[in-house]
PDB file of C-alpha atoms and ligand atoms in Angstrom:
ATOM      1  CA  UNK A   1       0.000   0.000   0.000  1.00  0.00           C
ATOM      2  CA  UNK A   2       1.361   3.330  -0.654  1.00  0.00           C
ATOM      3  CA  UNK A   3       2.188   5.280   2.529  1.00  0.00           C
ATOM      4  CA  UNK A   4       0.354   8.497   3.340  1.00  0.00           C
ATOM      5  CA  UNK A   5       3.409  10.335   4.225  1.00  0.00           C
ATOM      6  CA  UNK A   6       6.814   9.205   3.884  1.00  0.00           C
ATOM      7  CA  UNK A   7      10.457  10.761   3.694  1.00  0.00           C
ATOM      8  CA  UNK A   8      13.924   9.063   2.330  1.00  0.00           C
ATOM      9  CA  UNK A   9      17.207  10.112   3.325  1.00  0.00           C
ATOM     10  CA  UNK A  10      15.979  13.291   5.024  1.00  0.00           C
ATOM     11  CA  UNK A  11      18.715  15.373   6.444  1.00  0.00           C
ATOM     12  CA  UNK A  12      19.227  18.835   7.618  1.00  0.00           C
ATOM     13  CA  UNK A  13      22.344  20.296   9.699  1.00  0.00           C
ATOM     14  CA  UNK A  14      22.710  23.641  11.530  1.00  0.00           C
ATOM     15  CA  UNK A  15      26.307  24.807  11.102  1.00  0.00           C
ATOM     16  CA  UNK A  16      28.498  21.239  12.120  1.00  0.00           C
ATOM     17  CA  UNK A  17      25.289  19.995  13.834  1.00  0.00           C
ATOM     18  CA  UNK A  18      23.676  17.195  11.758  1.00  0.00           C
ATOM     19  CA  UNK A  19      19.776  17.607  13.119  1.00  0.00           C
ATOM     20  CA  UNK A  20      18.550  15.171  10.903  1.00  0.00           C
ATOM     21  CA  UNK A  21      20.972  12.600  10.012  1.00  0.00           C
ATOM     22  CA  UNK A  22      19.343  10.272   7.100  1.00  0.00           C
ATOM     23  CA  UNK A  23      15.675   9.675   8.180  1.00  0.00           C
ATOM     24  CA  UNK A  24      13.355   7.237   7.019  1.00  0.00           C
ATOM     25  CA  UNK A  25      10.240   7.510   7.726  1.00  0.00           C
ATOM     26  CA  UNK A  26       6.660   5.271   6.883  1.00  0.00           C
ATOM     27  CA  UNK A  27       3.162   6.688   7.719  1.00  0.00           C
ATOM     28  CA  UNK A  28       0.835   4.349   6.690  1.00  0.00           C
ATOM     29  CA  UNK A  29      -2.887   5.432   5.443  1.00  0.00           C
ATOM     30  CA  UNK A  30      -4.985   5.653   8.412  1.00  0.00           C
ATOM     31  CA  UNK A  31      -2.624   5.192  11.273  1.00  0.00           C
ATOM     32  CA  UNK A  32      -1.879   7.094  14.594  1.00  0.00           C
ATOM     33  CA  UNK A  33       2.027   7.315  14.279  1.00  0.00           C
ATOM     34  CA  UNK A  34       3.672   9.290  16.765  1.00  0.00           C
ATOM     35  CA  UNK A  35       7.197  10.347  16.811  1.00  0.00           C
ATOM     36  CA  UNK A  36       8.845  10.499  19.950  1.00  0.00           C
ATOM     37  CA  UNK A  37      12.795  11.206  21.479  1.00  0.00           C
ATOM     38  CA  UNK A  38      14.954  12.497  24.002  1.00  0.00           C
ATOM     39  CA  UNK A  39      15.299  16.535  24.020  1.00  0.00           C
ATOM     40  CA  UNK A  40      17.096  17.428  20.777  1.00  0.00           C
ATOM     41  CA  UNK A  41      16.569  14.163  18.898  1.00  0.00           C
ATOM     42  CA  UNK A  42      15.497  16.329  15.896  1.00  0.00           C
ATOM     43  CA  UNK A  43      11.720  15.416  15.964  1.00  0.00           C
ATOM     44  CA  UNK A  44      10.114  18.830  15.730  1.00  0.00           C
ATOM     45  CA  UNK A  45      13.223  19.248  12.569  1.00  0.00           C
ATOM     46  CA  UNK A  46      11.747  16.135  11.230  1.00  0.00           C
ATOM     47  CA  UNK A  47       8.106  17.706  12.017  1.00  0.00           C
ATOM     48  CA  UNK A  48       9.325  21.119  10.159  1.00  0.00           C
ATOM     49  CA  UNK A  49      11.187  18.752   7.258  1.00  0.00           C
ATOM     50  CA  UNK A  50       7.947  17.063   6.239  1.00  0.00           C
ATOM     51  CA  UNK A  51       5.184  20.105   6.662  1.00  0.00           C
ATOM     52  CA  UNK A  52       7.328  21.670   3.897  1.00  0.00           C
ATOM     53  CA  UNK A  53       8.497  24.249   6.910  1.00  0.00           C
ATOM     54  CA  UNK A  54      12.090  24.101   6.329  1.00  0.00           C
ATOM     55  CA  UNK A  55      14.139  22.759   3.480  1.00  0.00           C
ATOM     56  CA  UNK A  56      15.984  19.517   4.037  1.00  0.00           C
ATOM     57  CA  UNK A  57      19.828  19.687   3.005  1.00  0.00           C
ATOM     58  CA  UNK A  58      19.014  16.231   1.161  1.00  0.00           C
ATOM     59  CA  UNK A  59      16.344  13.238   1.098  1.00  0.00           C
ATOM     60  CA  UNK A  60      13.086  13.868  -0.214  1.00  0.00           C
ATOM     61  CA  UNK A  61       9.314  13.944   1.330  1.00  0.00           C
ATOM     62  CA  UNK A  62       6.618  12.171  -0.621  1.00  0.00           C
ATOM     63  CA  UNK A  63       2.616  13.070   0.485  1.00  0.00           C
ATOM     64  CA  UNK A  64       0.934   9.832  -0.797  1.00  0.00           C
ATOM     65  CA  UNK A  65       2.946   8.784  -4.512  1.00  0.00           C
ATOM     66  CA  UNK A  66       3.362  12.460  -4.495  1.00  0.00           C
ATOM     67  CA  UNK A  67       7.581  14.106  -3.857  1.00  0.00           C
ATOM     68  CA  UNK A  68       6.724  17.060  -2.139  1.00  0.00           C
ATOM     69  CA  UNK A  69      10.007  17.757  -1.112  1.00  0.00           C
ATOM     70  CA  UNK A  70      10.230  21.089  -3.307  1.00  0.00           C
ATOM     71  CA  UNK A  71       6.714  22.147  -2.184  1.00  0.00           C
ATOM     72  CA  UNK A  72       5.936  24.878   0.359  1.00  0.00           C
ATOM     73  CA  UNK A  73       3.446  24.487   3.266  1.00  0.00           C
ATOM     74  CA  UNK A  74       0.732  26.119   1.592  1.00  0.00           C
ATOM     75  CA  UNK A  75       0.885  23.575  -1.658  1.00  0.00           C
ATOM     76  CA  UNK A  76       1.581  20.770   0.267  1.00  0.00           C
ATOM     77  CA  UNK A  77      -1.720  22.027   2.677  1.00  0.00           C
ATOM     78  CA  UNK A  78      -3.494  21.726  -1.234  1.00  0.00           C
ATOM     79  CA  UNK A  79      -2.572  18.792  -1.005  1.00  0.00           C
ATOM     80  CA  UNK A  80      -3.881  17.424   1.567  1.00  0.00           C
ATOM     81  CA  UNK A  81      -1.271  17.995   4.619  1.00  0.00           C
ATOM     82  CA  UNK A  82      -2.009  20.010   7.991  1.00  0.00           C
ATOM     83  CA  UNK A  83      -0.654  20.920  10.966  1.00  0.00           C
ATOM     84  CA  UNK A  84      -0.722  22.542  13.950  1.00  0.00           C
ATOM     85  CA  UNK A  85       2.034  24.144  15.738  1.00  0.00           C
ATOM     86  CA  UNK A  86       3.553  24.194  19.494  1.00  0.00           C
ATOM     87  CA  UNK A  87       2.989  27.938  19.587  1.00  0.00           C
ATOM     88  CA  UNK A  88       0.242  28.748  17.320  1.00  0.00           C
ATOM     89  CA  UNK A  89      -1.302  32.522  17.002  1.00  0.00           C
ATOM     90  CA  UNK A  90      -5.112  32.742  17.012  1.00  0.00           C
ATOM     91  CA  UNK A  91      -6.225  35.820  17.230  1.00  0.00           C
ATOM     92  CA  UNK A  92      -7.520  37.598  20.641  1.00  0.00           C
ATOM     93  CA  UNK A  93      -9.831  40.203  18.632  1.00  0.00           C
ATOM     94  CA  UNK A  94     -12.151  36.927  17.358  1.00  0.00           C
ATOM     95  CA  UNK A  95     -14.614  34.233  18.789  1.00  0.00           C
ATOM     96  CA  UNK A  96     -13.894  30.156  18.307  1.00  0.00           C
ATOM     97  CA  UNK A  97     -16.369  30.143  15.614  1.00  0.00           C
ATOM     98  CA  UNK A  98     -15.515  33.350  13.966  1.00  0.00           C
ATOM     99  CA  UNK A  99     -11.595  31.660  14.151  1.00  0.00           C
ATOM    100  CA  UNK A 100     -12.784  28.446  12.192  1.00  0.00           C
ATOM    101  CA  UNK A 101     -14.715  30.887   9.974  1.00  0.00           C
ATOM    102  CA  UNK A 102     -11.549  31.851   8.747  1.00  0.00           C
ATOM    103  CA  UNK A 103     -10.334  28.769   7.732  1.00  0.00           C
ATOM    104  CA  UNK A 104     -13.190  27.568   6.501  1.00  0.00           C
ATOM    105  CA  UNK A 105     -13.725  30.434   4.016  1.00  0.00           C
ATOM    106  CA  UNK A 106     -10.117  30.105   3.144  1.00  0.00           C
ATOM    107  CA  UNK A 107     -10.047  26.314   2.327  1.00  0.00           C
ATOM    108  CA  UNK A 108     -14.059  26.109   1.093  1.00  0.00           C
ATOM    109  CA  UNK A 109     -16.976  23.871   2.624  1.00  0.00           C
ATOM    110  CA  UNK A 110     -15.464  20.985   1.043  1.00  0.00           C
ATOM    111  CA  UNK A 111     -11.412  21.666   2.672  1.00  0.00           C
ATOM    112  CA  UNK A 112      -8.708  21.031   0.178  1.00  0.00           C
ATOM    113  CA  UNK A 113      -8.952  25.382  -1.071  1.00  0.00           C
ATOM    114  CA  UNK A 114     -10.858  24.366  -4.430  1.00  0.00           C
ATOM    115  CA  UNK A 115     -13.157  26.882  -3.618  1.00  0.00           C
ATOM    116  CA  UNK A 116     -12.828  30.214  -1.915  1.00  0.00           C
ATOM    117  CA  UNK A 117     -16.350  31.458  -0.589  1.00  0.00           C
ATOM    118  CA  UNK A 118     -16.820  35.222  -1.080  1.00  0.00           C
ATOM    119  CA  UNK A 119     -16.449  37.453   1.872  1.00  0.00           C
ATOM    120  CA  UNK A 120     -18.565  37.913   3.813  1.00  0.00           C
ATOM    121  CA  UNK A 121     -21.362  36.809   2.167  1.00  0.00           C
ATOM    122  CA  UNK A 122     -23.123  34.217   4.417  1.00  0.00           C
ATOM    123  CA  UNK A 123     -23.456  30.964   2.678  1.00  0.00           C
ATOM    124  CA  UNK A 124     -25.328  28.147   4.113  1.00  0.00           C
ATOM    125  CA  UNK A 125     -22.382  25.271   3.738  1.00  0.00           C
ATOM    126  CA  UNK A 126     -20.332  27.355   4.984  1.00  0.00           C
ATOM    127  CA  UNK A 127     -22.163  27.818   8.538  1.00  0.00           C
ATOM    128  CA  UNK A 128     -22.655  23.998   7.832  1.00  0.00           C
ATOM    129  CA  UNK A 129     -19.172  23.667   7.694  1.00  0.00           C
ATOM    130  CA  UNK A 130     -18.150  25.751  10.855  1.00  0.00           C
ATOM    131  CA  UNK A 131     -20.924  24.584  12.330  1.00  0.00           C
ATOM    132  CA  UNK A 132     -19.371  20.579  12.196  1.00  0.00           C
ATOM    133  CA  UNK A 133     -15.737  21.805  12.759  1.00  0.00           C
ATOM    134  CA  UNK A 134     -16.701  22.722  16.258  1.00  0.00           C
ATOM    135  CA  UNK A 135     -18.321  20.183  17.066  1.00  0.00           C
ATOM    136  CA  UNK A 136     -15.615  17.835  15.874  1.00  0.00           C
ATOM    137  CA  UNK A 137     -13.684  19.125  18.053  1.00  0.00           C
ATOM    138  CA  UNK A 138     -15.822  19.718  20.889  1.00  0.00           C
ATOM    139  CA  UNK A 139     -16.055  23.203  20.750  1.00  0.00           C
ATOM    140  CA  UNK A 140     -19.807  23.846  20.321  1.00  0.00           C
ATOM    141  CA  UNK A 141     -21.050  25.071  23.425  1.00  0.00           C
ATOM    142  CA  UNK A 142     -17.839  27.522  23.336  1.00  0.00           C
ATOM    143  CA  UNK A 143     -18.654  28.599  19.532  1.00  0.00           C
ATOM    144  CA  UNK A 144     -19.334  32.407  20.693  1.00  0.00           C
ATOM    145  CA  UNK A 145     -16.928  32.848  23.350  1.00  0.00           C
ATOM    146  CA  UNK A 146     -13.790  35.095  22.179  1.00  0.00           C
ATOM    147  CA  UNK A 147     -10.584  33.158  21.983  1.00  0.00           C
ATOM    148  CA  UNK A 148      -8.653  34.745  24.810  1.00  0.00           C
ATOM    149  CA  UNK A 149     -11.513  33.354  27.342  1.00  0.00           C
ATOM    150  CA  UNK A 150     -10.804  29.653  26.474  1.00  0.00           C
ATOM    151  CA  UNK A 151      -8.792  27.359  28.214  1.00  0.00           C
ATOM    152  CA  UNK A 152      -5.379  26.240  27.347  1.00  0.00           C
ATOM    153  CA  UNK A 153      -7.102  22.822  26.365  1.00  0.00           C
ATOM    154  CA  UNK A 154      -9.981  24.838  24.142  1.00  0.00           C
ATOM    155  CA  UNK A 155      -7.199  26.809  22.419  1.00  0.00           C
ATOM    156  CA  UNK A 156      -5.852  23.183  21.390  1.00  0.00           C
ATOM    157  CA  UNK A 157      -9.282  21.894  20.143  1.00  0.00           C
ATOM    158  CA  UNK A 158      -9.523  24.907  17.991  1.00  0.00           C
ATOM    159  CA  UNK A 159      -6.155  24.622  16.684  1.00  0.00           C
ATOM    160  CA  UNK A 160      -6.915  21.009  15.683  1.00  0.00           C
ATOM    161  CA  UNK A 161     -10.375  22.472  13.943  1.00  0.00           C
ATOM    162  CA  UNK A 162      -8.362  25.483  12.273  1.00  0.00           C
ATOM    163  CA  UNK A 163      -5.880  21.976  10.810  1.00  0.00           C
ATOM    164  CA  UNK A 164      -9.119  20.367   9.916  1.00  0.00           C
ATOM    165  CA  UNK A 165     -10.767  22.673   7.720  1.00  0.00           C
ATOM    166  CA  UNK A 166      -8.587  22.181   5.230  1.00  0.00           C
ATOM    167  CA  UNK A 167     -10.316  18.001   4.941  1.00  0.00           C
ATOM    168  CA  UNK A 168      -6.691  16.663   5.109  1.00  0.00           C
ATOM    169  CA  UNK A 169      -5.510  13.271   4.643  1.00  0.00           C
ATOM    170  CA  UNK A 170      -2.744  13.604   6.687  1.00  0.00           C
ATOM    171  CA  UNK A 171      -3.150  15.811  10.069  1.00  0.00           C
ATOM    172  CA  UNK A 172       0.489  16.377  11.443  1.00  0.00           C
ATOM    173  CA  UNK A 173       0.170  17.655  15.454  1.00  0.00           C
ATOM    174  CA  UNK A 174       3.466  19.259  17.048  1.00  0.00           C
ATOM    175  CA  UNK A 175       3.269  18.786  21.101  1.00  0.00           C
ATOM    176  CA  UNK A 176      -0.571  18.591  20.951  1.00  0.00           C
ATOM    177  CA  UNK A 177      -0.886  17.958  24.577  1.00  0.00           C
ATOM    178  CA  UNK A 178       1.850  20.459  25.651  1.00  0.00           C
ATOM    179  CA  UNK A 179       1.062  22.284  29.001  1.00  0.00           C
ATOM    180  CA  UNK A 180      -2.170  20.566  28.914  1.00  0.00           C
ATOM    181  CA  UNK A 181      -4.105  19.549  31.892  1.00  0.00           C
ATOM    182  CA  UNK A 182      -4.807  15.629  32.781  1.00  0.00           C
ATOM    183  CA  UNK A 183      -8.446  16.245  32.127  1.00  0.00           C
ATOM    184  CA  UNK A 184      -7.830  18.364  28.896  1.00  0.00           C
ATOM    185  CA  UNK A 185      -5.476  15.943  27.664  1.00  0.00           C
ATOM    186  CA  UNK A 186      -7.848  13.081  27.737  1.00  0.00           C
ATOM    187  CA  UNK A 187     -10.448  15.158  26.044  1.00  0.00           C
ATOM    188  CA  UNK A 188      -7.739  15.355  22.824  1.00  0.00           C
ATOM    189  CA  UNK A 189      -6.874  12.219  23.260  1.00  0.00           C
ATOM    190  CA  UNK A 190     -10.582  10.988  22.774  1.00  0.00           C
ATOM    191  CA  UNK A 191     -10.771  13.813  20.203  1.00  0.00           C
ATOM    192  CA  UNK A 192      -8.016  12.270  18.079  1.00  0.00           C
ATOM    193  CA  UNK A 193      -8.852   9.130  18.493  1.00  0.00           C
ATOM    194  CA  UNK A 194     -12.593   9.837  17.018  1.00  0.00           C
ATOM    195  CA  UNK A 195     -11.281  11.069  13.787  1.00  0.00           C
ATOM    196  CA  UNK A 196     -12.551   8.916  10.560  1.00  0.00           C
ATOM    197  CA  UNK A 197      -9.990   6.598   9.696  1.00  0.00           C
ATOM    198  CA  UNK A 198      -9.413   8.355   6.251  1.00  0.00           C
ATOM    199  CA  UNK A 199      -7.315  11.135   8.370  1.00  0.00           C
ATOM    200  CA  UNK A 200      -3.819   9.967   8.920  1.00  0.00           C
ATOM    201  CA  UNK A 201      -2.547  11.196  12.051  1.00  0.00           C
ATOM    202  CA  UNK A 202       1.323  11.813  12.932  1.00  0.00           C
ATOM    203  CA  UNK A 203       2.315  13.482  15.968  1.00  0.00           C
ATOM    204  CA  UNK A 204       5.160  14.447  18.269  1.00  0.00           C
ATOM    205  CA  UNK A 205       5.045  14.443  21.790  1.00  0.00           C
ATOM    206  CA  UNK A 206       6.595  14.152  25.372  1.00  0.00           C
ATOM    207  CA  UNK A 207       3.909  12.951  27.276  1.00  0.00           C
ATOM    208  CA  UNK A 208       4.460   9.098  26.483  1.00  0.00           C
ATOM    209  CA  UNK A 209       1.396   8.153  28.306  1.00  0.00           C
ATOM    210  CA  UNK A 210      -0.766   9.610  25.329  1.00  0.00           C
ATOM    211  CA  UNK A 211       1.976   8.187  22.880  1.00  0.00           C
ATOM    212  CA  UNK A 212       0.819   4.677  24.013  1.00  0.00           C
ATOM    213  CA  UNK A 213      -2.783   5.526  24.394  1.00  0.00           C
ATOM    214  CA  UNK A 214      -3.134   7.061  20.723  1.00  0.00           C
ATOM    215  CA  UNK A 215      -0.820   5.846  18.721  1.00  0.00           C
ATOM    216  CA  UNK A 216      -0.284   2.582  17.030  1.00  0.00           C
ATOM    217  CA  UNK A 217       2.933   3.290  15.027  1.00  0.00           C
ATOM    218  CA  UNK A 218       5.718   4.730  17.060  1.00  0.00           C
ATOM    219  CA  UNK A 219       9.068   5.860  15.458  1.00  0.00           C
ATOM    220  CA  UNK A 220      11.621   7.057  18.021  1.00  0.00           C
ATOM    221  CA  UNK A 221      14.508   9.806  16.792  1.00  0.00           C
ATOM    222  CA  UNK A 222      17.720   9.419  18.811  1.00  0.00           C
ATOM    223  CA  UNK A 223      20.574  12.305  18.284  1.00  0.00           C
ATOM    224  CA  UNK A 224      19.149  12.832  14.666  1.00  0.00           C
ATOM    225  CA  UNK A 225      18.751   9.559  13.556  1.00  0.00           C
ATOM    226  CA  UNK A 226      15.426   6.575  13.206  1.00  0.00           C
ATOM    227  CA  UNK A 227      16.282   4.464  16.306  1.00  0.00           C
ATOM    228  CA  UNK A 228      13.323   2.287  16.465  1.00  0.00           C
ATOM    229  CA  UNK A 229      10.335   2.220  14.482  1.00  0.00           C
ATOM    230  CA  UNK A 230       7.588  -0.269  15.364  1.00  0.00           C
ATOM    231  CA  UNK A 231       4.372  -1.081  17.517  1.00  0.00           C
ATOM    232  CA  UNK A 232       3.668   0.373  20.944  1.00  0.00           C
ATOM    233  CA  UNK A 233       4.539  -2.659  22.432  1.00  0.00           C
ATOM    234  CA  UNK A 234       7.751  -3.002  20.422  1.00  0.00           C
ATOM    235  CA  UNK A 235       9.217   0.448  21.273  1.00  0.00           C
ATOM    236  CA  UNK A 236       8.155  -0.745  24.623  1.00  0.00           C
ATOM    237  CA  UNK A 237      10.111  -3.717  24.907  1.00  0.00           C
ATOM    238  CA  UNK A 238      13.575  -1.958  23.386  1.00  0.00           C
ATOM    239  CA  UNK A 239      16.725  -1.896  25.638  1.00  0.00           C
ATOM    240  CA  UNK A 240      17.855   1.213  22.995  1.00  0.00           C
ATOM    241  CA  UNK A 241      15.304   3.235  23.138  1.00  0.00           C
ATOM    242  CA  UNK A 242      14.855   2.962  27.316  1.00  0.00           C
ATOM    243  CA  UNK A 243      18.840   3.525  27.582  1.00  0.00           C
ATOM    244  CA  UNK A 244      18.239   6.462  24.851  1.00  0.00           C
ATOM    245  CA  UNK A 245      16.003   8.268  27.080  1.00  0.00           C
ATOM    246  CA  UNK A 246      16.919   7.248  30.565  1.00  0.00           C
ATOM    247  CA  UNK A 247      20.395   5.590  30.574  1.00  0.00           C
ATOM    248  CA  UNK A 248      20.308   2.441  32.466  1.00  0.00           C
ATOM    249  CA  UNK A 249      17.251   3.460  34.432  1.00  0.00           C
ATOM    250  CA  UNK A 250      14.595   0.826  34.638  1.00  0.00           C
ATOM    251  CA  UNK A 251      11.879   0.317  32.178  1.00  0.00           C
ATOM    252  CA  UNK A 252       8.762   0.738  34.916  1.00  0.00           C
ATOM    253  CA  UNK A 253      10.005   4.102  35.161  1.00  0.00           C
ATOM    254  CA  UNK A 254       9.629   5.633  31.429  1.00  0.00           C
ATOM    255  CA  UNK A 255       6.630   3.484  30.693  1.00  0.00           C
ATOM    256  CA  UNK A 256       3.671   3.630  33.313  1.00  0.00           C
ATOM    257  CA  UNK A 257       0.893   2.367  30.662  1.00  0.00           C
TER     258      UNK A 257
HETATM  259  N1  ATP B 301      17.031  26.704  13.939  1.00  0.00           N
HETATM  260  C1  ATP B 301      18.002  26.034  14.581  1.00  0.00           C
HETATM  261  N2  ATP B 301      19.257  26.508  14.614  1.00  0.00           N
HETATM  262  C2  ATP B 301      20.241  25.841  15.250  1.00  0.00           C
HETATM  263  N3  ATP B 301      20.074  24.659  15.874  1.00  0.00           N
HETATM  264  C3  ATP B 301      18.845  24.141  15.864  1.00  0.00           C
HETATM  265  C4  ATP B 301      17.742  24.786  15.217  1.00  0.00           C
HETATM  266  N4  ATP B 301      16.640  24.022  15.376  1.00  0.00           N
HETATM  267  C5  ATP B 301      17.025  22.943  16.084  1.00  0.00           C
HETATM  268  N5  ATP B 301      18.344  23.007  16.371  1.00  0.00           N
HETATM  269  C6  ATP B 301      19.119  21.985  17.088  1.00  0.00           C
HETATM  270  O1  ATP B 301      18.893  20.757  16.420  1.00  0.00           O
HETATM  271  C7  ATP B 301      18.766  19.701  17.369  1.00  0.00           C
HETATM  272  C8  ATP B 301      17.415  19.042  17.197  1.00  0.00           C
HETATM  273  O2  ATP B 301      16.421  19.980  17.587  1.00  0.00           O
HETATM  274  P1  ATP B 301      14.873  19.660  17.533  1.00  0.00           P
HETATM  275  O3  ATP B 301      14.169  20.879  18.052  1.00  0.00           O
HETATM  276  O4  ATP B 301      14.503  19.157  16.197  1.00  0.00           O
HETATM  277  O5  ATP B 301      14.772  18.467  18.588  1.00  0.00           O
HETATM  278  P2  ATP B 301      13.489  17.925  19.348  1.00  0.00           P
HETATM  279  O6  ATP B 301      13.631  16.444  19.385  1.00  0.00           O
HETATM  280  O7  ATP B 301      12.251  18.483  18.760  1.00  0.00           O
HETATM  281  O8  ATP B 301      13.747  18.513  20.799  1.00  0.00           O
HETATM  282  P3  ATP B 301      12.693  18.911  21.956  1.00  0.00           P
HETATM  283  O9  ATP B 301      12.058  17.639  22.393  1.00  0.00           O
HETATM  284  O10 ATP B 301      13.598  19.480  23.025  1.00  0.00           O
HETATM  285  O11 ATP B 301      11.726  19.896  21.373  1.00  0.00           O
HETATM  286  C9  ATP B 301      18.956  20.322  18.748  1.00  0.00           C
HETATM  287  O12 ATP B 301      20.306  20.151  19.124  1.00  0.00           O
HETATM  288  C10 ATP B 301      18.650  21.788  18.517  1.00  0.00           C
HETATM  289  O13 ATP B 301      19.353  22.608  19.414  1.00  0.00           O
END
């Protein structure tokens, strides 16, 4: 089967620092794959590498059967690729649904930017649209309240709505649960795991509890390079990848799920 998302050779060094050091990566159609690592094992690089981001020295990206490698973010959102960032910027001035507006009248009812609704003409599939976005994401009874009075968590679900409106195939999430909350974090976590099967999902995070939870492809990045790339329970069991992130410390302790 052809992969949603993959990369070749991908590598990309900052002055004598090699980042990326010849990454492969596989994201097959429909899975949860997360990529995890130690601080400064190159996986938000890797992140900014394949969202078209930043250039790669060499290697190439390929979205479906697709190189992409020469395409910027905005082509490669065309598509069919979105993301959300660690720091995005909504803005204060607006309301959640007013935010997804945005998006949705930039991409078009249908995602994907084949059509660009007038502004600000009101169009029925368009409130349709914004309308289901929200409540995708859980964010319908919070629809009218400005973005600087949600929660951390809310700001999150919106973020993932603002990625959705675009009807990728592949939904790339940088740190989704960063600073998050147990409670808020569970909420994405059921969020995520509701989305239709036709949405690829790859993802980097810390919190290795919702690594295990979500995903069902892990690939772990060690001082720029693939170490592991497996199942949950694979990455589990590896000597490497425990000694990678804790030394000789104990398995127990990195993995409580
Ligand atoms: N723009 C940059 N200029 C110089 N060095 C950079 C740049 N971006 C990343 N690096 C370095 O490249 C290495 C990999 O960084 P990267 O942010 O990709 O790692 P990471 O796995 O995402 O780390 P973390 O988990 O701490 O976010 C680090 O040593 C980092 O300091």
């Amino acid at each position: 089967m052809t992969p949603a998302l993959s990369c070749h050779g991908l590598r990309r060094s900052f002055g004598a620092l090699r980042a990326v050091d010849d990454v492969d990566l596989t994201v097959e159609p429909g899975s949860r794959h997360a990529l995890i690592g130690p601080n400064g094992a190159g996986k938000s690089t890797v992140f900014r590498l394949l969202s078209g981001r930043m250039r790669p020295d060499a290697g190439t990206v390929r979205l479906a059967d697709r190189d992409v490698t020469r395409l910027s973010e905005v082509a490669r959102c065309r598509l069919g690729m979105s993301q959300t960032l660690q720091h995005a910027s909504l803005f204060a001035s607006l309301t959640a649904a007013e935010t997804v507006a945005l998006a949705v009248r930039r991409h078009g009812p249908a995602g994907g930017g084949a059509r660009i609704a007038p502004w600000p003409r009101r169009q029925p599939d368009v409130d349709a649209r914004i309308a289901e976005l929200l409540a995708d994401v859980g964010l319908a009874d919070v629809a009218a309240r400005p973005v600087p009075a949600l929660s951390h968590g809310e700001r999150k679900q919106l973020e993932v709505a603002l990625a959705l409106a675009c009807a990728p195939t592949v939904l790339m999430l940088d740190e989704p649960a960063a600073g998050m909350s147990p409670a808020e974090s569970a909420r994405l976590l059921a969020l995520l795991d509701d989305l239709p099967r036709d949405v690829t999902v790859l993802f980097v995070e810390h919190d290795l509890d919702l690594v295990f939870d979500l995903a069902d492809r892990v690939t772990v990045l060690h001082l720029g390079r693939v170490l592991h790339s497996g199942t949950p329970d694979e990455v589990r069991a590896s000597d490497a990848v425990r000694e990678a992130y804790l030394g000789t410390a104990r398995r127990e302790e990195l993995f409580t799920s």
